[in-house]
Amino acid sequence: MGQLKNFAFLKENLGFILVWPLLCAALAALLWGQTLSTIKEDKRLLKDSALKDAATLSRAYAQYLTRTTEQIDQISMHVKYDWENSHGHLRLEDLRQRGLFTASQFAVVSILGRDGKPITSTSTNGRWQDKALAEQFNFHRNNNSSALRVAMPETGAAEEKRLVHFTRRLEREEDAFDGIVVLSVEAAYLSTFYDEQSLGKNGLLAVLGEKNKIGTSRIGDQINDPGGQAFISELVLDADNGSLRVEGSNHFSDRQSRYVGWQNLRAYPLIAIVGLSEEELLSTHRNDWSSTRRYTIAGSVFLLLFALVASIMSARLSWRKHQAREVRDTYRLATEGTDDGFYMMNALRDLQGQIIDFQFIDCNARGAEFFGLNREELIDVKLSSLQGEAYFKVLLAIYSKAMETGFYEDEYQLSKESGLNMAWARRRLVRSGSGLAVTIQDISVKKENERELELLANHDGLTGLHNRHWLLNFLPDAISKASAGQHKLALLFIDLDGFKNVNDTQGHAAGDNMLKSVASRLQSVLRPTDNVIRLGGDEFVVILQPVERDSKPARVAERIAEAFQQPFWWAGEKHQIGASIGISMFPRDGEDSETLLKNADIAMYSVKAAGKGDYDFFRPELYARLRARFELEQALMQALEQNQFVLHYQPRVDTLSGEMASMEALVRWIHPERGLVSPAEFIPIAENTGLILRLGDMVMEKACAQIAAWKAMQLPELPVSINVSAKQFHAGKLHQKLSDCLRKYNVRADLLEVEITESSMMGEDNAIMEELAAIRALGIKLLVDDFGTGYSSLSQLQRLDMDILKIDRVFTNELDKSAEGKIFFKAIVSMAHALDMTVVAEGVESNAQLALLRELNCDEIQGYFISRPVPAEQIPALMQKLLLLPDDLSSDATLLTAA
Ligand SMILES: Nc1nc2c(ncn2[C@@H]2O[C@H](COP(=O)(O)O[C@H]3[C@@H](O)[C@H](n4cnc5c(=O)[nH]c(N)nc54)O[C@@H]3COP(=O)(O)O)[C@@H](O)[C@H]2O)c(=O)[nH]1
């Protein structure tokens, strides 16, 4: 299988692998062709040049011979003249002594007489028997030409020097033959023209005479006189001058071929021959040719090696590409089924090697789909063509960084420019060879989920404001910024006043509406850069920064407080609510989130304690107050466990007669250190901490026990009313507790009355309605306490079927102070009577108030004018007194009653 794959790979890439050897073979062939043709051309030029040189040198040699022969000619003319004038008495020795034949080349100068015998001579060694000289003598004797003739030497004995004889006819009167003058010159003298520089070491010089008879011949230093000749066969010279290549093996004694040039002397019967050795000429160029050949061989070897290396590299490259492609294909196939986009990208570089773009070379179907294309459409596309210029620059920087470091990964939000149709992506870039393997994952859904989770985690679902979680993350950063910028930061802790009432009395839907309205109202009075946070319940926080002075958060707090003075409206109804605001400042009141929040909360609490609806800055002493409150809470819990509470009773009497109609049970805390503590101090804390439930149960228990005790003492059976807080109602099963308690102490239901504040029973909460009905069904009377301070209407009271209406002492107090107070009181009494309810005036402190109440037909009164709340032990005395009005008033009453 593997072999089959390899074979397929080879087949696929054969062209790419063999391209280099083929290219190199072609280059080598070209190189060799060029080299051989150059050598051939060189040889041709060399031959042409050699032939020209030989011809030129032969001409120069001919000139040299002409000049030499002319000298000899002149001397011979001189001798002839002297001979003919001397009438046969000339002695050549005399002429020699006079310096005429001093030149060394003249071996012998002779005059031969008419019989051919020497008459006078410069030497006795003349070779007058030479066959060639004899021939010349005969010629001169038979021809009356006076021209100079040349006789080439015969081949003589080896030890003899060869002599060339120059001869001239001598004459007497009437041109009669008188002998000849012979100038014999050493043949070698004619070849002194030889110059190694121009003819080389094996150059040839030769002089031919008539019938091509060789006068002298010389090859290099070797002058062939005496001894053999340079020639082994006669040259065929078919023109007066010329040049030709002469094959050495046939013509020359040294067998070397030569380029031979020849020139006939015009004035004398001589031929000058020059030969240049071919071997010598070639040898000077042979080095050039061999170095050319060496270069060509080196070039060929280089090409061979290059082809080999290139083939190996091509094969390896192809193999790597093949493997990379296989890996790519495998990866693509593997990623084909996934949701991730996979891309192989090639880095495109400029001449300086700088990356200028990337090109898609492969991708999976999903990857192409991200760009709205199919795979074939995306391959070969450049990255730059898929997005705008600015965005491409950003991408290029990231991709180049990945090329540099080998890896890059991030999550990023995509713009429209990206060309990818997704909102968020995770990309992973891994360097792979000369490019990048890029994986893109669409994480839009995940990001959306994260965003929603983040929204949920950081926002309040009801109001849309940031929540506590967000605040706790945001505050440390904001504090750091403030610290770095050396400015202040203000934290406003806002707690709604009366919100619990709305929630408790009008239901959670109303409470939710209120919170939404509060949120938008807060935002409306703040700048968009200020942060509003809902901490939870009815608590809000506002962060202001930068802040220079306290005056700024003070102004904001004032604006908020003012905004809350306007009523809230929903479902066509008006709702009033306030806000208490505590302010802490960074860094003065704390340097961390927790401290700033805690101190703003303390300041807010201080505002609440001081009457609500206002703002205050944190001060360290507020903390002391909070601590006192905390200690009170602890003490209250302990008091409940240790039964430190007692009930005092305040009578309620008939307005006219002063007869005790009922008693209100009012709890008192007998503190082990502080003595008697007012419920006005601890009831609100009990309400806030939830201790009111246990306290309420205890009051119920003590009241029933007391009724039972008085009954046991056989005192008149008078009802006792107990105060029940809203929390007790909302805790549920109040009627059950009351019923159990009555049963436990065997007390009649009509001896127990329940006072509930107006605000506790407000709203449309069915649970309260049902609870009230159930209590009433037990036979227990229901009293509306503190009427006039809340927002209940009489019609609502009618629906709840309340028995007694207790008008708050604020209105009793107004009775004798203003006409409006009296009118208001009268209206309530009238309406309550119309609803068949008994009216009680609370807080009656004076005779004048009593008189007016009688006038207004108020049924019962309660107040310090009758009696302060007193311990249970004092009640029997009051009971026995029967009429509790001051004596004079009681008698008035008696009178009135009687009347
Ligand atoms: N849930 C419960 N609340 C209780 C209970 N016991 C008392 N309370 C509530 O505490 C508040 C303060 O009560 P207290 O200090 O006892 O004051 C009562 C009277 O002393 C006072 N009063 C009565 N007559 C006059 C008067 O002529 N002038 C005047 N200045 N004060 C007067 O009024 C208080 C009774 O008020 P009310 O209940 O509204 O009739 C107070 O709100 C109590 O309700 C308890 O057991 N449970």
mmCIF file of C-alpha atoms and ligand atoms in Angstrom, residues 647 650 664-668 678-683 687 692 695-696 699 722-725 728 755 757 785-786 806 808-809 842-845 849 862-865 867-869, ligand 1:
data_model
loop_
_atom_site.group_PDB
_atom_site.id
_atom_site.type_symbol
_atom_site.label_atom_id
_atom_site.label_comp_id
_atom_site.label_asym_id
_atom_site.label_seq_id
_atom_site.Cartn_x
_atom_site.Cartn_y
_atom_site.Cartn_z
ATOM 1 C CA LEU A 647 -48.098 45.227 80.394
ATOM 2 C CA GLN A 650 -54.751 52.512 79.886
ATOM 3 C CA GLU A 664 -55.499 49.177 76.113
ATOM 4 C CA ALA A 665 -52.589 46.905 76.945
ATOM 5 C CA LEU A 666 -49.307 48.727 76.396
ATOM 6 C CA VAL A 667 -46.053 46.878 76.744
ATOM 7 C CA ARG A 668 -43.210 48.092 78.959
ATOM 8 C CA SER A 678 -40.685 53.159 76.470
ATOM 9 C CA PRO A 679 -42.135 51.044 73.665
ATOM 10 C CA ALA A 680 -41.646 54.087 71.411
ATOM 11 C CA GLU A 681 -37.925 53.229 71.691
ATOM 12 C CA PHE A 682 -37.935 49.487 71.298
ATOM 13 C CA ILE A 683 -41.074 48.696 69.232
ATOM 14 C CA GLU A 687 -40.397 45.680 64.071
ATOM 15 C CA ILE A 692 -42.130 41.947 67.136
ATOM 16 C CA LEU A 695 -43.120 40.207 71.475
ATOM 17 C CA GLY A 696 -46.653 40.248 70.036
ATOM 18 C CA VAL A 699 -48.339 40.502 74.829
ATOM 19 C CA ILE A 722 -53.898 44.587 72.340
ATOM 20 C CA ASN A 723 -51.800 46.290 69.634
ATOM 21 C CA VAL A 724 -50.983 44.040 66.704
ATOM 22 C CA SER A 725 -48.350 45.151 64.224
ATOM 23 C CA GLN A 728 -47.908 39.935 62.843
ATOM 24 C CA GLU A 755 -55.956 47.227 67.539
ATOM 25 C CA THR A 757 -52.921 50.599 62.670
ATOM 26 C CA ASP A 785 -55.636 52.524 65.615
ATOM 27 C CA ASP A 786 -54.118 55.959 64.835
ATOM 28 C CA LYS A 806 -59.588 55.314 67.223
ATOM 29 C CA ASP A 808 -55.145 59.654 66.331
ATOM 30 C CA ARG A 809 -54.209 62.019 69.091
ATOM 31 C CA GLU A 842 -57.024 59.181 71.536
ATOM 32 C CA GLY A 843 -54.774 61.427 73.550
ATOM 33 C CA VAL A 844 -57.425 63.412 75.386
ATOM 34 C CA GLU A 845 -55.534 65.572 77.793
ATOM 35 C CA GLN A 849 -61.078 68.536 74.522
ATOM 36 C CA GLN A 862 -58.692 57.685 76.049
ATOM 37 C CA GLY A 863 -55.921 59.833 77.320
ATOM 38 C CA TYR A 864 -53.947 61.190 80.201
ATOM 39 C CA PHE A 865 -57.012 63.274 81.133
ATOM 40 C CA SER A 867 -55.582 57.993 83.113
ATOM 41 C CA ARG A 868 -52.048 57.275 82.087
ATOM 42 C CA PRO A 869 -51.215 53.648 81.278
HETATM 43 N N1 LIG B 1 -47.411 46.519 68.557
HETATM 44 C C1 LIG B 1 -47.477 46.978 69.763
HETATM 45 N N2 LIG B 1 -47.306 48.276 69.955
HETATM 46 C C2 LIG B 1 -47.339 48.730 71.230
HETATM 47 C C3 LIG B 1 -47.511 47.877 72.283
HETATM 48 N N3 LIG B 1 -47.495 48.632 73.412
HETATM 49 C C4 LIG B 1 -47.322 49.884 73.044
HETATM 50 N N4 LIG B 1 -47.222 49.939 71.739
HETATM 51 C C5 LIG B 1 -47.020 51.076 70.894
HETATM 52 O O1 LIG B 1 -45.954 51.789 71.330
HETATM 53 C C6 LIG B 1 -46.136 53.152 71.075
HETATM 54 C C7 LIG B 1 -45.850 53.935 72.318
HETATM 55 O O2 LIG B 1 -46.666 53.494 73.336
HETATM 56 P P1 LIG B 1 -46.663 54.154 74.724
HETATM 57 O O3 LIG B 1 -45.363 54.765 75.016
HETATM 58 O O4 LIG B 1 -47.227 53.164 75.615
HETATM 59 O O5 LIG B 1 -47.620 55.329 74.519
HETATM 60 C C8 LIG B 1 -49.018 55.100 74.538
HETATM 61 C C9 LIG B 1 -49.642 56.010 75.524
HETATM 62 O O6 LIG B 1 -48.860 56.152 76.692
HETATM 63 C C10 LIG B 1 -49.780 57.251 74.771
HETATM 64 N N5 LIG B 1 -50.849 58.086 75.296
HETATM 65 C C11 LIG B 1 -52.071 57.757 75.744
HETATM 66 N N6 LIG B 1 -52.782 58.833 76.082
HETATM 67 C C12 LIG B 1 -51.999 59.905 75.824
HETATM 68 C C13 LIG B 1 -52.129 61.262 75.928
HETATM 69 O O7 LIG B 1 -53.204 61.801 76.422
HETATM 70 N N7 LIG B 1 -51.141 62.070 75.598
HETATM 71 C C14 LIG B 1 -49.934 61.496 75.072
HETATM 72 N N8 LIG B 1 -48.973 62.316 74.737
HETATM 73 N N9 LIG B 1 -49.790 60.211 74.958
HETATM 74 C C15 LIG B 1 -50.765 59.409 75.293
HETATM 75 O O8 LIG B 1 -50.158 56.844 73.484
HETATM 76 C C16 LIG B 1 -49.618 55.540 73.220
HETATM 77 C C17 LIG B 1 -50.695 54.668 72.765
HETATM 78 O O9 LIG B 1 -50.847 54.919 71.414
HETATM 79 P P2 LIG B 1 -51.741 54.045 70.474
HETATM 80 O O10 LIG B 1 -51.302 52.662 70.593
HETATM 81 O O11 LIG B 1 -51.530 54.593 69.121
HETATM 82 O O12 LIG B 1 -53.091 54.217 71.024
HETATM 83 C C18 LIG B 1 -47.550 53.336 70.611
HETATM 84 O O13 LIG B 1 -47.645 53.532 69.295
HETATM 85 C C19 LIG B 1 -48.161 52.038 70.970
HETATM 86 O O14 LIG B 1 -49.186 51.645 70.090
HETATM 87 C C20 LIG B 1 -47.709 46.530 72.063
HETATM 88 O O15 LIG B 1 -47.891 45.709 72.953
HETATM 89 N N10 LIG B 1 -47.658 46.097 70.793
#
